[in-house]
């Protein structure tokens, strides 16, 4: 079956503008409706164009097709086999060990320039793995457009890409996180063993803080010594003597080292902020779980979960809104009157009743499971 353009030089939309297509390009489309003159209105690359069909198709019918030329006529040849209906990336030869500025391994893909409509040089794209095809190639989604590529074995189901050029081909520098060098089964196994209770039991000899005299700098320092940044410190020649993972190595504390390594894997997989812990010196206050999540506006939200002997379970949310901080304290006991007497510069402090469902933000295994792609479905 074929779809024929209504004009001599290609498909035009309803405003008369020509839709640029590359010979050999594969793309998806759908039938909008059949018009009174017998021609069809179809969706291609986000635009509606008119076309002739040699076989009748119903409204909303989806298809994959390849652009072919018959003399000066542009045609779309319908592709019946699903796996054959996508453009394939060619790996461009690069110098061995090409890396991005942050040290991630990189590979350059070359595609037909129309594969990702609207892509501009310098754009950053998210590539999501849709599935593994029968030939071992991965089907990738970039801004809603699909193509195939050989990216080898993967741990994560998403990658970052930078648009290097759009003419005469589309070139993407695809960046692999250093985590990708690890075995997917090992990563899944270790993340599956992650447990906050075990982490708090095995750590803390170097990272105690006093809640009676606590500042933002104290929190930053405690998080920095949690062990999450140990290897980064080593690579940068920073001091590691106060680091919790360094302690675990020097004291041969295997449970602590393994727990911190699992926490590091969780943080790499989450990729939206930081998950960590705070150890406290006060016996009336439990150790705390901490999670910081970035938002799309350059700010973020911090969640802190802990327990006080007098007010019970407590969940604190600190939301940054420009130069202001919205602090919501939820506790089992009503401390609203107590909070009225606390003044923090550029901050609004509120109280609500503690809700156990808030703790779901620390169910990090669910979030990491969404990022793991080592055992994605095959075609």
mmCIF file of C-alpha atoms in Angstrom:
data_model
loop_
_atom_site.group_PDB
_atom_site.id
_atom_site.type_symbol
_atom_site.label_atom_id
_atom_site.label_comp_id
_atom_site.label_asym_id
_atom_site.label_seq_id
_atom_site.Cartn_x
_atom_site.Cartn_y
_atom_site.Cartn_z
ATOM 1 C CA UNK A 1 0.000 0.000 0.000
ATOM 2 C CA UNK A 2 1.185 3.541 -0.768
ATOM 3 C CA UNK A 3 0.278 7.096 0.172
ATOM 4 C CA UNK A 4 0.733 9.648 -2.613
ATOM 5 C CA UNK A 5 1.400 13.353 -2.147
ATOM 6 C CA UNK A 6 -1.198 15.709 -3.532
ATOM 7 C CA UNK A 7 1.450 17.975 -5.064
ATOM 8 C CA UNK A 8 4.244 17.260 -7.502
ATOM 9 C CA UNK A 9 7.055 18.036 -5.047
ATOM 10 C CA UNK A 10 5.710 16.572 -1.818
ATOM 11 C CA UNK A 11 3.110 16.803 0.896
ATOM 12 C CA UNK A 12 1.668 20.212 1.754
ATOM 13 C CA UNK A 13 -0.287 21.217 4.831
ATOM 14 C CA UNK A 14 -3.559 23.125 4.802
ATOM 15 C CA UNK A 15 -1.740 26.463 4.629
ATOM 16 C CA UNK A 16 0.107 25.339 1.496
ATOM 17 C CA UNK A 17 3.490 24.897 3.204
ATOM 18 C CA UNK A 18 5.608 21.983 2.038
ATOM 19 C CA UNK A 19 6.452 19.286 4.583
ATOM 20 C CA UNK A 20 10.148 18.489 4.275
ATOM 21 C CA UNK A 21 10.814 14.765 3.973
ATOM 22 C CA UNK A 22 14.051 12.892 3.320
ATOM 23 C CA UNK A 23 14.175 10.023 0.850
ATOM 24 C CA UNK A 24 14.522 6.795 2.820
ATOM 25 C CA UNK A 25 13.172 8.376 6.000
ATOM 26 C CA UNK A 26 10.807 6.271 8.104
ATOM 27 C CA UNK A 27 8.076 7.945 10.093
ATOM 28 C CA UNK A 28 4.766 7.423 11.803
ATOM 29 C CA UNK A 29 1.446 8.939 10.852
ATOM 30 C CA UNK A 30 -2.292 8.625 11.263
ATOM 31 C CA UNK A 31 -5.413 9.219 9.209
ATOM 32 C CA UNK A 32 -7.479 12.191 10.365
ATOM 33 C CA UNK A 33 -10.390 11.731 7.958
ATOM 34 C CA UNK A 34 -11.378 11.180 4.387
ATOM 35 C CA UNK A 35 -12.453 14.412 2.708
ATOM 36 C CA UNK A 36 -15.378 14.936 0.348
ATOM 37 C CA UNK A 37 -13.090 15.074 -2.708
ATOM 38 C CA UNK A 38 -11.824 11.554 -1.966
ATOM 39 C CA UNK A 39 -8.455 12.694 -0.670
ATOM 40 C CA UNK A 40 -7.286 12.111 2.886
ATOM 41 C CA UNK A 41 -6.174 14.417 5.652
ATOM 42 C CA UNK A 42 -3.323 12.739 7.530
ATOM 43 C CA UNK A 43 -1.016 13.627 10.425
ATOM 44 C CA UNK A 44 2.712 13.602 9.664
ATOM 45 C CA UNK A 45 5.346 15.061 12.011
ATOM 46 C CA UNK A 46 2.767 17.034 13.944
ATOM 47 C CA UNK A 47 1.249 18.635 10.828
ATOM 48 C CA UNK A 48 -1.879 17.830 8.856
ATOM 49 C CA UNK A 49 -1.295 17.260 5.143
ATOM 50 C CA UNK A 50 -3.464 16.131 2.244
ATOM 51 C CA UNK A 51 -2.722 12.878 0.440
ATOM 52 C CA UNK A 52 -4.070 10.240 -1.911
ATOM 53 C CA UNK A 53 -4.299 6.589 -0.814
ATOM 54 C CA UNK A 54 -4.418 3.562 -3.075
ATOM 55 C CA UNK A 55 -6.357 1.659 -0.399
ATOM 56 C CA UNK A 56 -9.159 3.002 1.779
ATOM 57 C CA UNK A 57 -8.258 3.561 5.457
ATOM 58 C CA UNK A 58 -10.555 4.407 8.342
ATOM 59 C CA UNK A 59 -10.323 7.521 10.461
ATOM 60 C CA UNK A 60 -7.649 7.413 13.232
ATOM 61 C CA UNK A 61 -5.786 4.542 11.545
ATOM 62 C CA UNK A 62 -2.100 4.651 12.551
ATOM 63 C CA UNK A 63 0.723 3.581 10.260
ATOM 64 C CA UNK A 64 4.503 3.510 9.813
ATOM 65 C CA UNK A 65 5.877 4.353 6.373
ATOM 66 C CA UNK A 66 9.057 5.050 4.419
ATOM 67 C CA UNK A 67 9.577 8.028 2.122
ATOM 68 C CA UNK A 68 10.257 6.950 -1.471
ATOM 69 C CA UNK A 69 10.453 8.825 -4.766
ATOM 70 C CA UNK A 70 8.833 7.833 -8.003
ATOM 71 C CA UNK A 71 10.297 10.286 -10.497
ATOM 72 C CA UNK A 72 9.376 13.694 -9.113
ATOM 73 C CA UNK A 73 6.536 12.251 -7.040
ATOM 74 C CA UNK A 74 7.007 11.789 -3.275
ATOM 75 C CA UNK A 75 5.307 8.695 -1.890
ATOM 76 C CA UNK A 76 4.992 6.936 1.444
ATOM 77 C CA UNK A 77 5.315 3.171 1.353
ATOM 78 C CA UNK A 78 3.465 1.576 4.255
ATOM 79 C CA UNK A 79 5.677 -0.702 6.385
ATOM 80 C CA UNK A 80 3.851 -3.773 7.613
ATOM 81 C CA UNK A 81 6.528 -5.185 9.932
ATOM 82 C CA UNK A 82 6.637 -3.066 13.107
ATOM 83 C CA UNK A 83 10.368 -3.505 13.698
ATOM 84 C CA UNK A 84 11.216 -2.319 10.175
ATOM 85 C CA UNK A 85 9.358 0.963 10.601
ATOM 86 C CA UNK A 86 11.999 3.095 12.310
ATOM 87 C CA UNK A 87 15.099 5.044 11.292
ATOM 88 C CA UNK A 88 18.320 3.491 12.567
ATOM 89 C CA UNK A 89 21.174 5.501 14.058
ATOM 90 C CA UNK A 90 24.668 4.991 12.687
ATOM 91 C CA UNK A 91 27.472 5.198 15.236
ATOM 92 C CA UNK A 92 29.942 7.822 14.061
ATOM 93 C CA UNK A 93 33.630 7.018 14.499
ATOM 94 C CA UNK A 94 35.119 9.032 17.370
ATOM 95 C CA UNK A 95 38.326 9.091 19.347
ATOM 96 C CA UNK A 96 38.505 6.303 21.958
ATOM 97 C CA UNK A 97 37.190 7.273 25.367
ATOM 98 C CA UNK A 98 35.213 10.333 24.270
ATOM 99 C CA UNK A 99 33.675 11.894 27.371
ATOM 100 C CA UNK A 100 31.490 14.827 28.301
ATOM 101 C CA UNK A 101 32.671 17.586 30.607
ATOM 102 C CA UNK A 102 31.222 15.790 33.643
ATOM 103 C CA UNK A 103 33.121 12.589 32.822
ATOM 104 C CA UNK A 104 30.301 10.548 31.315
ATOM 105 C CA UNK A 105 31.083 8.261 28.396
ATOM 106 C CA UNK A 106 29.669 9.504 25.103
ATOM 107 C CA UNK A 107 28.926 8.140 21.647
ATOM 108 C CA UNK A 108 27.810 10.070 18.565
ATOM 109 C CA UNK A 109 24.756 8.904 16.622
ATOM 110 C CA UNK A 110 24.078 10.018 13.047
ATOM 111 C CA UNK A 111 20.471 10.022 11.822
ATOM 112 C CA UNK A 112 18.477 11.388 8.914
ATOM 113 C CA UNK A 113 17.874 15.037 9.731
ATOM 114 C CA UNK A 114 14.098 14.715 9.855
ATOM 115 C CA UNK A 115 14.116 12.007 12.510
ATOM 116 C CA UNK A 116 13.416 14.470 15.358
ATOM 117 C CA UNK A 117 11.489 17.426 13.904
ATOM 118 C CA UNK A 118 12.218 20.745 15.566
ATOM 119 C CA UNK A 119 15.554 19.662 17.051
ATOM 120 C CA UNK A 120 18.069 22.516 17.074
ATOM 121 C CA UNK A 121 21.818 22.580 17.507
ATOM 122 C CA UNK A 122 22.662 22.752 21.209
ATOM 123 C CA UNK A 123 19.359 21.255 22.370
ATOM 124 C CA UNK A 124 19.479 18.754 25.229
ATOM 125 C CA UNK A 125 17.202 15.750 24.761
ATOM 126 C CA UNK A 126 15.981 12.932 26.959
ATOM 127 C CA UNK A 127 16.126 9.544 25.238
ATOM 128 C CA UNK A 128 13.817 6.963 26.775
ATOM 129 C CA UNK A 129 14.182 3.284 25.957
ATOM 130 C CA UNK A 130 10.807 2.005 24.780
ATOM 131 C CA UNK A 131 11.782 -1.614 24.195
ATOM 132 C CA UNK A 132 14.501 -3.943 22.966
ATOM 133 C CA UNK A 133 13.868 -5.065 19.388
ATOM 134 C CA UNK A 134 14.314 -8.572 18.079
ATOM 135 C CA UNK A 135 17.657 -7.652 16.480
ATOM 136 C CA UNK A 136 19.005 -6.375 19.812
ATOM 137 C CA UNK A 137 18.677 -2.693 18.918
ATOM 138 C CA UNK A 138 16.904 -0.395 21.358
ATOM 139 C CA UNK A 139 13.837 1.563 20.279
ATOM 140 C CA UNK A 140 14.317 5.084 21.642
ATOM 141 C CA UNK A 141 11.816 7.886 22.153
ATOM 142 C CA UNK A 142 13.116 11.443 21.712
ATOM 143 C CA UNK A 143 10.495 14.159 22.231
ATOM 144 C CA UNK A 144 7.807 11.780 20.988
ATOM 145 C CA UNK A 145 9.726 10.611 17.899
ATOM 146 C CA UNK A 146 11.124 7.096 17.624
ATOM 147 C CA UNK A 147 14.335 5.651 16.214
ATOM 148 C CA UNK A 148 16.497 2.553 16.668
ATOM 149 C CA UNK A 149 20.074 2.438 17.911
ATOM 150 C CA UNK A 150 22.681 0.013 19.165
ATOM 151 C CA UNK A 151 23.484 1.264 22.662
ATOM 152 C CA UNK A 152 24.558 -2.092 24.059
ATOM 153 C CA UNK A 153 23.644 -3.333 27.499
ATOM 154 C CA UNK A 154 22.021 -0.676 29.686
ATOM 155 C CA UNK A 155 21.262 -0.231 33.361
ATOM 156 C CA UNK A 156 18.991 2.805 33.049
ATOM 157 C CA UNK A 157 16.019 3.181 30.740
ATOM 158 C CA UNK A 158 16.818 6.804 29.932
ATOM 159 C CA UNK A 159 19.834 8.628 28.497
ATOM 160 C CA UNK A 160 20.819 12.223 27.833
ATOM 161 C CA UNK A 161 21.708 13.495 24.366
ATOM 162 C CA UNK A 162 23.042 16.760 22.983
ATOM 163 C CA UNK A 163 22.187 17.882 19.443
ATOM 164 C CA UNK A 164 25.542 18.559 17.759
ATOM 165 C CA UNK A 165 24.269 19.412 14.275
ATOM 166 C CA UNK A 166 21.162 19.168 12.119
ATOM 167 C CA UNK A 167 22.642 19.515 8.613
ATOM 168 C CA UNK A 168 23.130 17.571 6.430
ATOM 169 C CA UNK A 169 22.455 14.873 9.029
ATOM 170 C CA UNK A 170 21.164 14.957 12.576
ATOM 171 C CA UNK A 171 24.005 14.171 14.983
ATOM 172 C CA UNK A 172 23.444 13.432 18.663
ATOM 173 C CA UNK A 173 26.082 13.042 21.335
ATOM 174 C CA UNK A 174 24.537 10.416 23.588
ATOM 175 C CA UNK A 175 25.888 10.432 27.125
ATOM 176 C CA UNK A 176 26.066 7.315 29.251
ATOM 177 C CA UNK A 177 26.179 7.672 33.011
ATOM 178 C CA UNK A 178 29.264 6.031 34.593
ATOM 179 C CA UNK A 179 26.789 3.657 36.236
ATOM 180 C CA UNK A 180 26.294 2.083 32.799
ATOM 181 C CA UNK A 181 29.704 0.428 33.131
ATOM 182 C CA UNK A 182 28.274 -1.759 35.895
ATOM 183 C CA UNK A 183 26.473 -5.030 35.382
ATOM 184 C CA UNK A 184 22.678 -4.461 35.280
ATOM 185 C CA UNK A 185 21.947 -7.581 37.342
ATOM 186 C CA UNK A 186 24.366 -6.439 40.049
ATOM 187 C CA UNK A 187 22.800 -2.972 40.169
ATOM 188 C CA UNK A 188 19.281 -4.367 40.423
ATOM 189 C CA UNK A 189 20.348 -6.795 43.130
ATOM 190 C CA UNK A 190 22.117 -4.150 45.220
ATOM 191 C CA UNK A 191 19.329 -1.582 44.897
ATOM 192 C CA UNK A 192 16.853 -4.304 45.829
ATOM 193 C CA UNK A 193 18.767 -4.802 49.086
ATOM 194 C CA UNK A 194 18.698 -1.104 49.983
ATOM 195 C CA UNK A 195 17.066 -0.476 53.350
ATOM 196 C CA UNK A 196 17.031 2.781 55.321
ATOM 197 C CA UNK A 197 16.820 0.976 58.667
ATOM 198 C CA UNK A 198 19.969 -1.022 57.957
ATOM 199 C CA UNK A 199 21.696 2.129 56.717
ATOM 200 C CA UNK A 200 20.961 4.059 59.913
ATOM 201 C CA UNK A 201 22.029 1.155 62.125
ATOM 202 C CA UNK A 202 25.414 0.791 60.469
ATOM 203 C CA UNK A 203 26.442 4.434 60.035
ATOM 204 C CA UNK A 204 26.875 7.625 61.952
ATOM 205 C CA UNK A 205 30.084 7.650 63.947
ATOM 206 C CA UNK A 206 31.375 10.663 62.015
ATOM 207 C CA UNK A 207 28.158 12.396 60.969
ATOM 208 C CA UNK A 208 26.411 13.325 64.236
ATOM 209 C CA UNK A 209 24.657 16.691 64.443
ATOM 210 C CA UNK A 210 22.994 18.506 67.317
ATOM 211 C CA UNK A 211 19.444 19.653 66.574
ATOM 212 C CA UNK A 212 19.558 22.163 69.435
ATOM 213 C CA UNK A 213 22.109 24.234 67.542
ATOM 214 C CA UNK A 214 21.510 23.473 63.894
ATOM 215 C CA UNK A 215 22.127 25.606 60.803
ATOM 216 C CA UNK A 216 21.846 25.093 57.059
ATOM 217 C CA UNK A 217 25.631 24.787 56.891
ATOM 218 C CA UNK A 218 25.511 22.001 59.498
ATOM 219 C CA UNK A 219 23.048 20.070 57.336
ATOM 220 C CA UNK A 220 25.192 20.547 54.224
ATOM 221 C CA UNK A 221 28.315 19.409 56.083
ATOM 222 C CA UNK A 222 26.575 16.340 57.498
ATOM 223 C CA UNK A 223 25.231 15.350 54.091
ATOM 224 C CA UNK A 224 28.672 15.837 52.553
ATOM 225 C CA UNK A 225 30.187 13.444 55.105
ATOM 226 C CA UNK A 226 27.439 10.829 54.667
ATOM 227 C CA UNK A 227 29.591 8.777 52.282
ATOM 228 C CA UNK A 228 27.513 9.569 49.211
ATOM 229 C CA UNK A 229 30.262 11.808 47.812
ATOM 230 C CA UNK A 230 33.281 9.714 48.870
ATOM 231 C CA UNK A 231 34.561 8.757 45.398
ATOM 232 C CA UNK A 232 33.933 12.280 44.120
ATOM 233 C CA UNK A 233 36.132 13.631 46.921
ATOM 234 C CA UNK A 234 38.890 11.182 46.057
ATOM 235 C CA UNK A 235 38.784 12.162 42.385
ATOM 236 C CA UNK A 236 38.984 15.842 43.308
ATOM 237 C CA UNK A 237 41.732 15.435 45.893
ATOM 238 C CA UNK A 238 39.455 16.575 48.723
ATOM 239 C CA UNK A 239 39.817 15.677 52.402
ATOM 240 C CA UNK A 240 38.083 12.362 53.231
ATOM 241 C CA UNK A 241 39.056 11.774 56.863
ATOM 242 C CA UNK A 242 35.586 12.720 58.131
ATOM 243 C CA UNK A 243 33.708 10.795 55.478
ATOM 244 C CA UNK A 244 31.474 7.934 56.621
ATOM 245 C CA UNK A 245 32.461 5.629 53.763
ATOM 246 C CA UNK A 246 36.135 6.311 54.465
ATOM 247 C CA UNK A 247 35.502 5.228 58.056
ATOM 248 C CA UNK A 248 33.796 2.080 56.799
ATOM 249 C CA UNK A 249 36.817 1.218 54.658
ATOM 250 C CA UNK A 250 39.438 1.939 57.327
ATOM 251 C CA UNK A 251 37.537 0.049 60.048
ATOM 252 C CA UNK A 252 36.571 -2.771 57.678
ATOM 253 C CA UNK A 253 32.933 -2.086 58.452
ATOM 254 C CA UNK A 254 31.424 -4.109 55.608
ATOM 255 C CA UNK A 255 27.723 -3.531 56.485
ATOM 256 C CA UNK A 256 28.236 0.257 56.517
ATOM 257 C CA UNK A 257 30.234 0.244 53.281
ATOM 258 C CA UNK A 258 27.634 -1.886 51.494
ATOM 259 C CA UNK A 259 24.738 0.219 52.812
ATOM 260 C CA UNK A 260 26.373 3.452 51.628
ATOM 261 C CA UNK A 261 27.196 1.958 48.217
ATOM 262 C CA UNK A 262 23.536 1.021 47.795
ATOM 263 C CA UNK A 263 22.557 4.551 48.800
ATOM 264 C CA UNK A 264 24.942 5.887 46.141
ATOM 265 C CA UNK A 265 23.359 3.656 43.486
ATOM 266 C CA UNK A 266 19.912 4.856 44.524
ATOM 267 C CA UNK A 267 21.020 8.478 44.150
ATOM 268 C CA UNK A 268 22.452 7.896 40.681
ATOM 269 C CA UNK A 269 19.247 6.200 39.577
ATOM 270 C CA UNK A 270 16.982 8.860 41.080
ATOM 271 C CA UNK A 271 18.853 11.682 39.285
ATOM 272 C CA UNK A 272 16.428 14.333 40.564
ATOM 273 C CA UNK A 273 18.203 15.514 43.696
ATOM 274 C CA UNK A 274 19.571 13.722 46.750
ATOM 275 C CA UNK A 275 18.515 11.025 49.198
ATOM 276 C CA UNK A 276 20.520 10.744 52.402
ATOM 277 C CA UNK A 277 20.347 10.721 56.204
ATOM 278 C CA UNK A 278 21.262 12.771 59.275
ATOM 279 C CA UNK A 279 22.513 11.212 62.515
ATOM 280 C CA UNK A 280 21.557 13.054 65.702
ATOM 281 C CA UNK A 281 23.249 13.273 69.111
ATOM 282 C CA UNK A 282 20.050 13.951 71.058
ATOM 283 C CA UNK A 283 18.614 10.730 72.524
ATOM 284 C CA UNK A 284 15.119 12.238 72.412
ATOM 285 C CA UNK A 285 15.328 12.608 68.622
ATOM 286 C CA UNK A 286 15.660 9.806 66.086
ATOM 287 C CA UNK A 287 18.024 9.845 63.150
ATOM 288 C CA UNK A 288 16.498 11.601 60.166
ATOM 289 C CA UNK A 289 15.859 10.685 56.549
ATOM 290 C CA UNK A 290 16.428 13.486 54.054
ATOM 291 C CA UNK A 291 15.400 13.866 50.433
ATOM 292 C CA UNK A 292 15.923 16.884 48.218
ATOM 293 C CA UNK A 293 14.074 17.056 44.898
ATOM 294 C CA UNK A 294 14.831 19.585 42.188
ATOM 295 C CA UNK A 295 12.016 21.318 40.377
ATOM 296 C CA UNK A 296 11.775 22.721 36.844
ATOM 297 C CA UNK A 297 12.220 26.325 38.006
ATOM 298 C CA UNK A 298 15.697 26.049 39.502
ATOM 299 C CA UNK A 299 14.437 25.601 43.064
ATOM 300 C CA UNK A 300 13.587 22.527 45.013
ATOM 301 C CA UNK A 301 11.860 20.825 47.929
ATOM 302 C CA UNK A 302 13.500 19.204 50.944
ATOM 303 C CA UNK A 303 11.755 16.483 52.937
ATOM 304 C CA UNK A 304 12.912 15.486 56.424
ATOM 305 C CA UNK A 305 11.428 12.569 58.364
ATOM 306 C CA UNK A 306 12.255 11.914 62.021
ATOM 307 C CA UNK A 307 10.685 11.187 65.409
ATOM 308 C CA UNK A 308 10.702 13.178 68.658
ATOM 309 C CA UNK A 309 10.037 11.504 72.008
ATOM 310 C CA UNK A 310 7.478 14.184 72.982
ATOM 311 C CA UNK A 311 5.706 15.041 69.720
ATOM 312 C CA UNK A 312 6.012 11.726 67.885
ATOM 313 C CA UNK A 313 6.525 11.165 64.190
ATOM 314 C CA UNK A 314 7.371 14.394 62.373
ATOM 315 C CA UNK A 315 7.555 15.168 58.669
ATOM 316 C CA UNK A 316 9.003 18.503 57.523
ATOM 317 C CA UNK A 317 8.684 19.942 54.020
ATOM 318 C CA UNK A 318 10.808 22.954 53.058
ATOM 319 C CA UNK A 319 9.828 24.476 49.734
ATOM 320 C CA UNK A 320 11.873 27.271 48.170
ATOM 321 C CA UNK A 321 9.872 29.901 46.279
ATOM 322 C CA UNK A 322 12.304 32.479 44.871
ATOM 323 C CA UNK A 323 13.863 34.080 47.998
ATOM 324 C CA UNK A 324 11.229 32.740 50.383
ATOM 325 C CA UNK A 325 10.907 29.406 52.178
ATOM 326 C CA UNK A 326 7.605 27.710 52.908
ATOM 327 C CA UNK A 327 8.154 25.354 55.864
ATOM 328 C CA UNK A 328 5.399 22.860 56.656
ATOM 329 C CA UNK A 329 5.790 20.853 59.867
ATOM 330 C CA UNK A 330 3.551 17.823 60.320
ATOM 331 C CA UNK A 331 3.665 16.075 63.689
ATOM 332 C CA UNK A 332 1.550 13.639 65.681
ATOM 333 C CA UNK A 333 1.233 16.120 68.553
ATOM 334 C CA UNK A 334 -0.189 19.607 67.946
ATOM 335 C CA UNK A 335 2.712 22.079 68.108
ATOM 336 C CA UNK A 336 1.023 24.916 66.234
ATOM 337 C CA UNK A 337 1.258 27.306 69.213
ATOM 338 C CA UNK A 338 4.947 26.506 69.677
ATOM 339 C CA UNK A 339 5.673 27.246 66.018
ATOM 340 C CA UNK A 340 3.983 30.650 66.254
ATOM 341 C CA UNK A 341 6.805 31.773 68.514
ATOM 342 C CA UNK A 342 9.526 30.757 66.055
ATOM 343 C CA UNK A 343 10.731 33.370 63.603
ATOM 344 C CA UNK A 344 12.938 32.446 60.668
ATOM 345 C CA UNK A 345 14.073 35.108 58.221
ATOM 346 C CA UNK A 346 12.345 34.900 54.809
ATOM 347 C CA UNK A 347 10.313 31.888 55.918
ATOM 348 C CA UNK A 348 6.681 31.020 56.570
ATOM 349 C CA UNK A 349 6.233 28.205 59.103
ATOM 350 C CA UNK A 350 2.963 26.243 59.259
ATOM 351 C CA UNK A 351 1.727 23.168 61.138
ATOM 352 C CA UNK A 352 -0.528 20.295 60.124
ATOM 353 C CA UNK A 353 -1.371 16.904 61.549
ATOM 354 C CA UNK A 354 1.112 14.158 60.668
ATOM 355 C CA UNK A 355 0.006 11.873 57.830
ATOM 356 C CA UNK A 356 1.817 8.523 57.380
ATOM 357 C CA UNK A 357 1.258 8.689 53.620
ATOM 358 C CA UNK A 358 3.823 11.511 53.436
ATOM 359 C CA UNK A 359 6.554 8.959 54.123
ATOM 360 C CA UNK A 360 6.021 7.493 50.652
ATOM 361 C CA UNK A 361 8.538 10.045 49.338
ATOM 362 C CA UNK A 362 11.206 7.815 50.910
ATOM 363 C CA UNK A 363 10.024 4.657 49.127
ATOM 364 C CA UNK A 364 12.930 5.083 46.768
ATOM 365 C CA UNK A 365 12.884 1.514 45.434
ATOM 366 C CA UNK A 366 9.709 2.317 43.509
ATOM 367 C CA UNK A 367 11.327 5.381 41.943
ATOM 368 C CA UNK A 368 14.516 3.536 41.038
ATOM 369 C CA UNK A 369 12.544 0.658 39.516
ATOM 370 C CA UNK A 370 11.160 3.114 36.954
ATOM 371 C CA UNK A 371 14.704 4.078 35.934
ATOM 372 C CA UNK A 372 16.164 0.592 35.615
ATOM 373 C CA UNK A 373 16.095 -0.684 32.044
ATOM 374 C CA UNK A 374 18.394 -3.695 32.172
ATOM 375 C CA UNK A 375 15.528 -6.129 31.698
ATOM 376 C CA UNK A 376 13.181 -4.148 29.503
ATOM 377 C CA UNK A 377 10.576 -5.958 27.417
ATOM 378 C CA UNK A 378 11.647 -7.432 24.119
ATOM 379 C CA UNK A 379 9.593 -7.302 20.966
#
